[in-house]
PDB file of C-alpha atoms in Angstrom:
ATOM      1  CA  MET A   1      75.063 191.806  69.296  1.00  0.00           C
ATOM      2  CA  LEU A   2      77.691 191.700  66.565  1.00  0.00           C
ATOM      3  CA  ASP A   3      77.827 195.512  66.583  1.00  0.00           C
ATOM      4  CA  ILE A   4      78.474 195.502  70.330  1.00  0.00           C
ATOM      5  CA  LEU A   5      81.276 192.941  70.004  1.00  0.00           C
ATOM      6  CA  THR A   6      82.822 194.838  67.096  1.00  0.00           C
ATOM      7  CA  GLY A   7      82.698 198.021  69.172  1.00  0.00           C
ATOM      8  CA  LEU A   8      84.331 196.300  72.138  1.00  0.00           C
ATOM      9  CA  PHE A   9      87.034 194.893  69.888  1.00  0.00           C
ATOM     10  CA  ASN A  10      87.715 198.343  68.419  1.00  0.00           C
ATOM     11  CA  ILE A  11      87.900 199.859  71.912  1.00  0.00           C
ATOM     12  CA  THR A  12      90.335 197.131  72.965  1.00  0.00           C
ATOM     13  CA  ARG A  13      92.486 197.736  69.873  1.00  0.00           C
ATOM     14  CA  PHE A  14      92.429 201.489  70.524  1.00  0.00           C
ATOM     15  CA  PHE A  15      93.615 201.163  74.118  1.00  0.00           C
ATOM     16  CA  SER A  16      96.148 198.407  73.524  1.00  0.00           C
ATOM     17  CA  SER A  17      97.888 199.990  70.545  1.00  0.00           C
ATOM     18  CA  SER A  18     101.645 199.496  70.503  1.00  0.00           C
ATOM     19  CA  HIS A  19     103.939 202.033  72.145  1.00  0.00           C
ATOM     20  CA  SER A  20     106.762 201.177  69.738  1.00  0.00           C
ATOM     21  CA  HIS A  21     105.621 203.972  67.422  1.00  0.00           C
ATOM     22  CA  THR A  22     105.829 206.752  70.018  1.00  0.00           C
ATOM     23  CA  ILE A  23     109.307 207.852  68.901  1.00  0.00           C
ATOM     24  CA  ALA A  24     107.955 209.266  65.620  1.00  0.00           C
ATOM     25  CA  LEU A  25     104.915 210.910  67.221  1.00  0.00           C
ATOM     26  CA  SER A  26     104.458 214.567  68.060  1.00  0.00           C
ATOM     27  CA  LYS A  27     104.318 215.730  71.669  1.00  0.00           C
ATOM     28  CA  GLU A  28     100.491 215.771  71.627  1.00  0.00           C
ATOM     29  CA  GLU A  29     100.345 212.285  70.095  1.00  0.00           C
ATOM     30  CA  LYS A  30     102.804 210.965  72.697  1.00  0.00           C
ATOM     31  CA  MET A  31     100.662 212.351  75.507  1.00  0.00           C
ATOM     32  CA  SER A  32      97.590 210.778  73.916  1.00  0.00           C
ATOM     33  CA  SER A  33      99.284 207.366  73.741  1.00  0.00           C
ATOM     34  CA  GLU A  34     100.525 207.697  77.337  1.00  0.00           C
ATOM     35  CA  ILE A  35      97.042 208.475  78.676  1.00  0.00           C
ATOM     36  CA  ARG A  36      95.447 205.419  77.042  1.00  0.00           C
ATOM     37  CA  PRO A  37      96.616 202.923  79.693  1.00  0.00           C
ATOM     38  CA  ILE A  38      95.369 205.273  82.418  1.00  0.00           C
ATOM     39  CA  LEU A  39      91.965 205.557  80.765  1.00  0.00           C
ATOM     40  CA  PHE A  40      91.909 201.801  80.310  1.00  0.00           C
ATOM     41  CA  MET A  41      92.516 201.241  84.044  1.00  0.00           C
ATOM     42  CA  LEU A  42      89.895 203.840  84.971  1.00  0.00           C
ATOM     43  CA  MET A  43      87.380 202.044  82.735  1.00  0.00           C
ATOM     44  CA  SER A  44      88.367 198.773  84.416  1.00  0.00           C
ATOM     45  CA  THR A  45      87.853 200.233  87.891  1.00  0.00           C
ATOM     46  CA  LEU A  46      84.516 201.754  86.907  1.00  0.00           C
ATOM     47  CA  SER A  47      83.430 198.417  85.481  1.00  0.00           C
ATOM     48  CA  LEU A  48      84.454 196.625  88.692  1.00  0.00           C
ATOM     49  CA  SER A  49      82.455 199.163  90.709  1.00  0.00           C
ATOM     50  CA  PHE A  50      79.309 198.510  88.688  1.00  0.00           C
ATOM     51  CA  ASN A  51      79.995 194.774  88.913  1.00  0.00           C
ATOM     52  CA  GLY A  52      80.217 194.955  92.706  1.00  0.00           C
ATOM     53  CA  LEU A  53      77.069 197.069  92.942  1.00  0.00           C
ATOM     54  CA  ALA A  54      75.107 194.670  90.725  1.00  0.00           C
ATOM     55  CA  ALA A  55      76.474 191.664  92.607  1.00  0.00           C
ATOM     56  CA  LYS A  56      75.405 193.116  95.976  1.00  0.00           C
ATOM     57  CA  TYR A  57      71.927 193.839  94.636  1.00  0.00           C
ATOM     58  CA  LEU A  58      71.567 190.360  93.111  1.00  0.00           C
ATOM     59  CA  ALA A  59      73.154 188.506  96.065  1.00  0.00           C
ATOM     60  CA  ASN A  60      69.994 189.125  98.068  1.00  0.00           C
ATOM     61  CA  SER A  61      67.681 187.601  95.466  1.00  0.00           C
ATOM     62  CA  VAL A  62      69.738 185.067  93.460  1.00  0.00           C
ATOM     63  CA  SER A  63      71.771 182.130  94.775  1.00  0.00           C
ATOM     64  CA  ILE A  64      75.562 182.453  94.733  1.00  0.00           C
ATOM     65  CA  GLN A  65      75.727 179.446  92.387  1.00  0.00           C
ATOM     66  CA  TRP A  66      73.518 181.123  89.760  1.00  0.00           C
ATOM     67  CA  LEU A  67      75.198 184.472  90.241  1.00  0.00           C
ATOM     68  CA  SER A  68      78.627 182.867  89.732  1.00  0.00           C
ATOM     69  CA  PHE A  69      77.421 180.946  86.682  1.00  0.00           C
ATOM     70  CA  ILE A  70      76.033 184.082  85.035  1.00  0.00           C
ATOM     71  CA  ARG A  71      79.080 186.094  86.114  1.00  0.00           C
ATOM     72  CA  PHE A  72      81.324 183.767  84.102  1.00  0.00           C
ATOM     73  CA  LEU A  73      79.006 182.768  81.241  1.00  0.00           C
ATOM     74  CA  LEU A  74      78.203 186.219  79.870  1.00  0.00           C
ATOM     75  CA  PRO A  75      81.817 187.463  79.727  1.00  0.00           C
ATOM     76  CA  ALA A  76      82.890 184.119  78.221  1.00  0.00           C
ATOM     77  CA  ILE A  77      80.364 184.547  75.407  1.00  0.00           C
ATOM     78  CA  MET A  78      81.501 188.128  74.813  1.00  0.00           C
ATOM     79  CA  VAL A  79      85.205 187.218  74.789  1.00  0.00           C
ATOM     80  CA  PHE A  80      84.557 184.242  72.502  1.00  0.00           C
ATOM     81  CA  GLY A  81      82.792 186.588  70.091  1.00  0.00           C
ATOM     82  CA  ILE A  82      85.661 189.086  70.167  1.00  0.00           C
ATOM     83  CA  LEU A  83      88.220 186.301  69.640  1.00  0.00           C
ATOM     84  CA  SER A  84      86.283 184.847  66.724  1.00  0.00           C
ATOM     85  CA  ILE A  85      86.037 188.258  65.048  1.00  0.00           C
ATOM     86  CA  SER A  86      89.671 189.191  65.641  1.00  0.00           C
ATOM     87  CA  LYS A  87      91.097 185.825  64.502  1.00  0.00           C
ATOM     88  CA  ILE A  88      93.539 185.669  67.424  1.00  0.00           C
ATOM     89  CA  ASN A  89      95.644 182.499  67.505  1.00  0.00           C
ATOM     90  CA  LEU A  90      95.411 180.042  70.383  1.00  0.00           C
ATOM     91  CA  PRO A  91      98.115 180.249  73.049  1.00  0.00           C
ATOM     92  CA  THR A  92     101.129 177.975  72.756  1.00  0.00           C
ATOM     93  CA  LYS A  93     101.188 174.665  74.631  1.00  0.00           C
ATOM     94  CA  GLU A  94     103.486 175.957  77.386  1.00  0.00           C
ATOM     95  CA  MET A  95     101.149 178.900  78.068  1.00  0.00           C
ATOM     96  CA  TRP A  96      98.089 176.765  78.905  1.00  0.00           C
ATOM     97  CA  LYS A  97      99.223 175.892  82.456  1.00  0.00           C
ATOM     98  CA  PRO A  98      99.655 179.538  83.588  1.00  0.00           C
ATOM     99  CA  LEU A  99      96.423 180.507  81.805  1.00  0.00           C
ATOM    100  CA  VAL A 100      94.425 177.749  83.515  1.00  0.00           C
ATOM    101  CA  THR A 101      96.012 178.668  86.862  1.00  0.00           C
ATOM    102  CA  ARG A 102      95.015 182.290  86.295  1.00  0.00           C
ATOM    103  CA  GLY A 103      91.482 181.245  85.362  1.00  0.00           C
ATOM    104  CA  ILE A 104      91.115 179.175  88.524  1.00  0.00           C
ATOM    105  CA  SER A 105      92.463 182.075  90.572  1.00  0.00           C
ATOM    106  CA  ILE A 106      89.994 184.533  89.023  1.00  0.00           C
ATOM    107  CA  ALA A 107      87.074 182.126  89.521  1.00  0.00           C
ATOM    108  CA  THR A 108      88.047 181.580  93.166  1.00  0.00           C
ATOM    109  CA  CYS A 109      88.408 185.325  93.682  1.00  0.00           C
ATOM    110  CA  GLN A 110      84.979 186.093  92.257  1.00  0.00           C
ATOM    111  CA  ILE A 111      83.191 183.286  94.091  1.00  0.00           C
ATOM    112  CA  CYS A 112      84.761 184.328  97.410  1.00  0.00           C
ATOM    113  CA  PHE A 113      83.762 187.941  96.717  1.00  0.00           C
ATOM    114  CA  LEU A 114      80.162 186.928  96.041  1.00  0.00           C
ATOM    115  CA  VAL A 115      80.009 184.766  99.170  1.00  0.00           C
ATOM    116  CA  ALA A 116      81.398 187.654 101.244  1.00  0.00           C
ATOM    117  CA  LEU A 117      78.709 189.962  99.872  1.00  0.00           C
ATOM    118  CA  GLU A 118      76.071 187.834 101.582  1.00  0.00           C
ATOM    119  CA  LYS A 119      77.396 188.859 105.029  1.00  0.00           C
ATOM    120  CA  LEU A 120      79.360 192.082 104.512  1.00  0.00           C
ATOM    121  CA  THR A 121      78.395 195.454 103.107  1.00  0.00           C
ATOM    122  CA  LEU A 122      79.559 196.308  99.610  1.00  0.00           C
ATOM    123  CA  VAL A 123      82.039 198.857 100.991  1.00  0.00           C
ATOM    124  CA  GLU A 124      83.547 196.349 103.440  1.00  0.00           C
ATOM    125  CA  SER A 125      83.863 193.737 100.697  1.00  0.00           C
ATOM    126  CA  VAL A 126      85.502 196.131  98.251  1.00  0.00           C
ATOM    127  CA  VAL A 127      87.926 197.485 100.870  1.00  0.00           C
ATOM    128  CA  LEU A 128      88.999 193.956 101.777  1.00  0.00           C
ATOM    129  CA  PHE A 129      89.217 193.117  98.057  1.00  0.00           C
ATOM    130  CA  ALA A 130      91.552 196.087  97.626  1.00  0.00           C
ATOM    131  CA  THR A 131      94.116 194.568 100.020  1.00  0.00           C
ATOM    132  CA  GLY A 132      95.394 192.484  97.089  1.00  0.00           C
ATOM    133  CA  PRO A 133      98.384 194.777  96.437  1.00  0.00           C
ATOM    134  CA  LEU A 134      99.683 193.921  99.911  1.00  0.00           C
ATOM    135  CA  PHE A 135     100.198 190.330  98.774  1.00  0.00           C
ATOM    136  CA  ILE A 136     101.837 191.090  95.412  1.00  0.00           C
ATOM    137  CA  PRO A 137     105.354 191.793  96.806  1.00  0.00           C
ATOM    138  CA  VAL A 138     105.242 188.526  98.763  1.00  0.00           C
ATOM    139  CA  PHE A 139     104.212 186.553  95.672  1.00  0.00           C
ATOM    140  CA  GLU A 140     106.859 188.321  93.572  1.00  0.00           C
ATOM    141  CA  LYS A 141     109.479 187.337  96.126  1.00  0.00           C
ATOM    142  CA  LEU A 142     108.289 183.711  96.264  1.00  0.00           C
ATOM    143  CA  PHE A 143     107.801 183.121  92.534  1.00  0.00           C
ATOM    144  CA  PHE A 144     110.223 185.517  90.816  1.00  0.00           C
ATOM    145  CA  GLY A 145     112.886 186.162  93.457  1.00  0.00           C
ATOM    146  CA  VAL A 146     112.283 189.934  93.388  1.00  0.00           C
ATOM    147  CA  SER A 147     113.671 191.661  96.466  1.00  0.00           C
ATOM    148  CA  ILE A 148     111.211 193.491  98.714  1.00  0.00           C
ATOM    149  CA  ASN A 149     112.385 197.051  99.315  1.00  0.00           C
ATOM    150  CA  GLY A 150     110.754 199.216 101.937  1.00  0.00           C
TER     151      GLY A 150
END
């Protein structure tokens, strides 16, 4: 288990390396550092696809309550392990409110997704899930005052 967590931590460090050093890098090294975020997002999307597939399979045989509990418990254990290995400091006091709000939002999102999987196909659920970017400009306008350009 420790080897898995160490590997995940090393992968995370690899993909989240700072871009402040790109000025001194060669052309090939710059391209390599520019492709890392793209690979990271592709890994994220692939992971979400497997998550949705597993959730649809399990939604027919496990209650939503248990599925939600396991969905949050296992990643929490993994992240706790990575944080304990990497010795990352706790967030500042003023950051706790946005972090808790984000956590509640993610939990609500996942629970709603799992409930939808009971009635909809996986494709229908994922397509509806992918409408999230339609709401981002509205939220940016409401919370950050960003103008919506069309």
